[in-house]
């Protein structure tokens, strides 16, 4: 797992290097958390979810309780197709896990200032680089899954699922019902489809 996490970080770094010249044109400014409040689903892999789960487990007890409540509320709102800000966004509009944020948050930036009527605008080149990085992340996490952050964390917080995942086993039938109703992607199938 540690080796896979290092490889995941290398994928993040390679993307940052390749996208740096495009991101230099970004309109993003400190204090703007539009991507965390209004930009839709935050898709992560189970490997990224495991890193986030460990971050949450290192938080003070009271904050852990608050985060768990926020994750459960996010899950309920999204299940009802209601808008929901990221449960890891703090009141001061900073990310609680910034250094460990998933790739979905790293790839996004905007060439124009965002607003409810202006969603993030990315260059085609960075979109392409991001799509390639996602393929690499799914390949790396080849006994895992991808989906919205609170759904993946819910799966990882289920002891039987976590045990299977951590030993490197692969039992998609065990999550089939939840997976179908929550748009969970089986990484191994995504890899096969991407050729
Ligand atoms: S994980 Fe952090 S950066 Fe990503 S959407 Fe949530 S608060 Fe924003």
XYZ file of C-alpha atoms and ligand atoms in Angstrom:
203
model
C 0.000 0.000 0.000
C 2.820 2.432 0.910
C 4.494 1.793 -2.454
C 1.211 2.401 -4.291
C 0.700 5.659 -2.392
C 4.183 6.826 -3.484
C 3.331 5.965 -7.088
C 0.046 7.850 -6.740
C 1.910 10.932 -5.522
C 4.292 10.587 -8.501
C 1.261 10.663 -10.842
C 0.073 13.870 -9.109
C 3.550 15.424 -9.457
C 3.902 14.464 -13.130
C 0.515 16.045 -13.834
C 1.434 19.243 -11.965
C 4.673 19.553 -13.974
C 2.957 18.921 -17.308
C 0.058 21.293 -16.526
C 2.112 24.071 -14.879
C 2.389 26.363 -17.895
C -1.383 26.164 -18.550
C -2.276 26.624 -14.879
C -0.150 29.768 -14.818
C -3.027 31.387 -16.756
C -5.580 30.473 -14.051
C -8.025 33.029 -12.661
C -8.159 31.078 -9.361
C -7.612 33.184 -6.255
C -7.068 32.410 -2.578
C -10.366 32.158 -0.687
C -12.315 30.947 -3.725
C -13.714 27.497 -2.998
C -16.126 27.296 -5.919
C -14.716 23.887 -6.942
C -15.433 22.592 -3.419
C -18.971 23.954 -3.199
C -20.477 24.040 -6.663
C -18.516 21.997 -9.151
C -20.361 18.679 -8.695
C -19.056 15.255 -7.749
C -15.577 14.749 -6.320
C -14.497 11.520 -7.948
C -11.735 9.618 -6.184
C -10.202 6.158 -6.313
C -10.250 3.830 -3.303
C -6.487 4.348 -2.951
C -7.043 8.099 -2.641
C -9.922 7.358 -0.268
C -7.615 5.287 1.933
C -5.203 8.248 2.188
C -8.118 10.549 3.124
C -9.482 7.995 5.609
C -6.073 7.911 7.339
C -5.993 11.747 7.436
C -9.431 11.811 9.075
C -8.347 9.198 11.615
C -5.463 11.470 12.656
C -7.799 14.414 13.401
C -8.799 15.225 17.018
C -11.705 13.045 18.172
C -14.294 15.864 18.140
C -13.386 16.830 14.595
C -13.526 13.201 13.457
C -17.096 13.008 14.754
C -18.011 16.226 12.908
C -16.441 14.985 9.654
C -18.266 11.657 9.869
C -21.557 13.529 10.308
C -20.737 15.816 7.365
C -19.860 12.826 5.154
C -23.108 11.062 6.056
C -25.102 14.252 5.338
C -23.315 14.697 1.988
C -24.163 11.125 1.065
C -27.842 11.621 1.889
C -28.070 14.898 -0.053
C -26.394 13.418 -3.104
C -28.612 10.343 -2.970
C -31.544 12.772 -3.258
C -29.763 14.646 -6.082
C -29.501 17.743 -3.897
C -26.485 20.053 -4.169
C -23.848 19.497 -1.514
C -20.545 21.215 -0.711
C -17.532 19.031 0.014
C -17.740 17.755 3.605
C -13.999 18.401 3.996
C -14.304 22.138 3.363
C -13.897 24.114 6.599
C -15.853 27.222 7.649
C -12.898 29.427 6.644
C -13.186 27.931 3.140
C -9.910 26.013 3.456
C -9.524 22.315 2.702
C -9.138 20.148 5.805
C -6.883 17.690 3.968
C -5.227 20.051 1.489
C -1.867 18.228 1.233
C -3.691 14.945 0.686
C -6.550 16.178 -1.510
C -7.506 13.811 -4.331
C -6.676 14.244 -7.996
C -10.194 15.542 -8.788
C -9.284 18.660 -6.786
C -5.763 18.937 -8.222
C -6.774 18.791 -11.873
C -9.363 21.521 -11.688
C -8.631 25.216 -12.175
C -10.301 27.879 -14.275
C -9.219 30.298 -16.937
C -12.222 32.463 -15.990
C -13.447 33.555 -12.564
C -16.128 31.091 -11.472
C -19.677 31.992 -10.469
C -23.023 30.132 -10.428
C -23.377 31.001 -14.127
C -19.704 30.430 -14.963
C -18.400 26.968 -14.174
C -14.629 26.272 -14.334
C -13.077 26.592 -17.800
C -10.039 24.385 -18.390
C -7.797 24.231 -21.415
C -8.264 21.163 -23.621
C -4.642 20.223 -23.018
C -5.094 20.091 -19.242
C -8.355 18.155 -19.645
C -6.417 15.592 -21.704
C -3.557 15.426 -19.203
C -6.096 14.984 -16.395
C -7.873 12.155 -18.212
C -4.548 10.356 -18.727
C -3.692 10.776 -15.033
C -7.075 9.300 -14.039
C -6.396 6.256 -16.201
C -3.012 5.851 -14.482
C -4.609 6.219 -11.021
C -7.249 3.589 -11.820
C -4.597 1.240 -13.201
C -2.542 1.654 -10.039
C -5.620 0.908 -7.894
C -6.506 -2.175 -9.895
C -8.346 -4.027 -7.115
C -10.280 -0.864 -6.274
C -13.086 1.404 -7.372
C -13.788 5.040 -8.254
C -16.690 7.256 -7.296
C -17.805 10.282 -5.322
C -15.732 10.955 -2.190
C -18.359 10.264 0.478
C -19.487 7.065 -1.269
C -15.935 5.700 -1.503
C -15.269 6.638 2.139
C -18.518 4.901 3.127
C -17.246 1.737 1.406
C -13.837 2.004 3.098
C -15.524 2.537 6.475
C -17.288 -0.827 6.035
C -14.993 -3.341 7.818
C -15.584 -6.306 5.460
C -14.900 -4.136 2.392
C -11.765 -2.603 3.910
C -10.384 -6.000 4.877
C -10.861 -7.340 1.335
C -9.344 -4.198 -0.180
C -6.302 -4.050 2.097
C -5.259 -7.651 1.396
C -5.379 -6.826 -2.331
C -8.407 -9.019 -2.936
C -11.139 -8.138 -5.439
C -14.821 -8.972 -4.818
C -16.973 -6.621 -6.944
C -20.047 -8.804 -6.335
C -19.930 -7.770 -2.655
C -20.574 -4.104 -3.531
C -22.713 -4.654 -6.627
C -25.951 -3.232 -5.241
C -24.382 -0.138 -3.646
C -22.107 0.291 -6.659
C -24.970 0.291 -9.160
C -27.113 2.736 -7.190
C -24.209 5.120 -6.482
C -22.401 5.195 -9.835
C -19.317 3.369 -8.555
C -16.823 2.418 -11.267
C -14.864 -0.832 -11.004
C -11.324 0.277 -11.840
C -10.429 -3.030 -13.463
C -13.382 -2.683 -15.855
C -12.496 0.953 -16.616
C -8.936 -0.139 -17.460
C -10.227 -2.865 -19.811
C -12.611 -0.423 -21.519
C -9.814 2.121 -21.967
C -7.719 -0.573 -23.646
S -11.176 17.638 -0.732
Fe -10.529 19.726 -0.229
S -9.971 20.673 -2.213
Fe -11.194 18.844 -2.637
S -13.333 19.541 -2.849
Fe -13.015 18.910 -0.687
S -12.423 20.781 0.395
Fe -12.162 21.170 -1.804
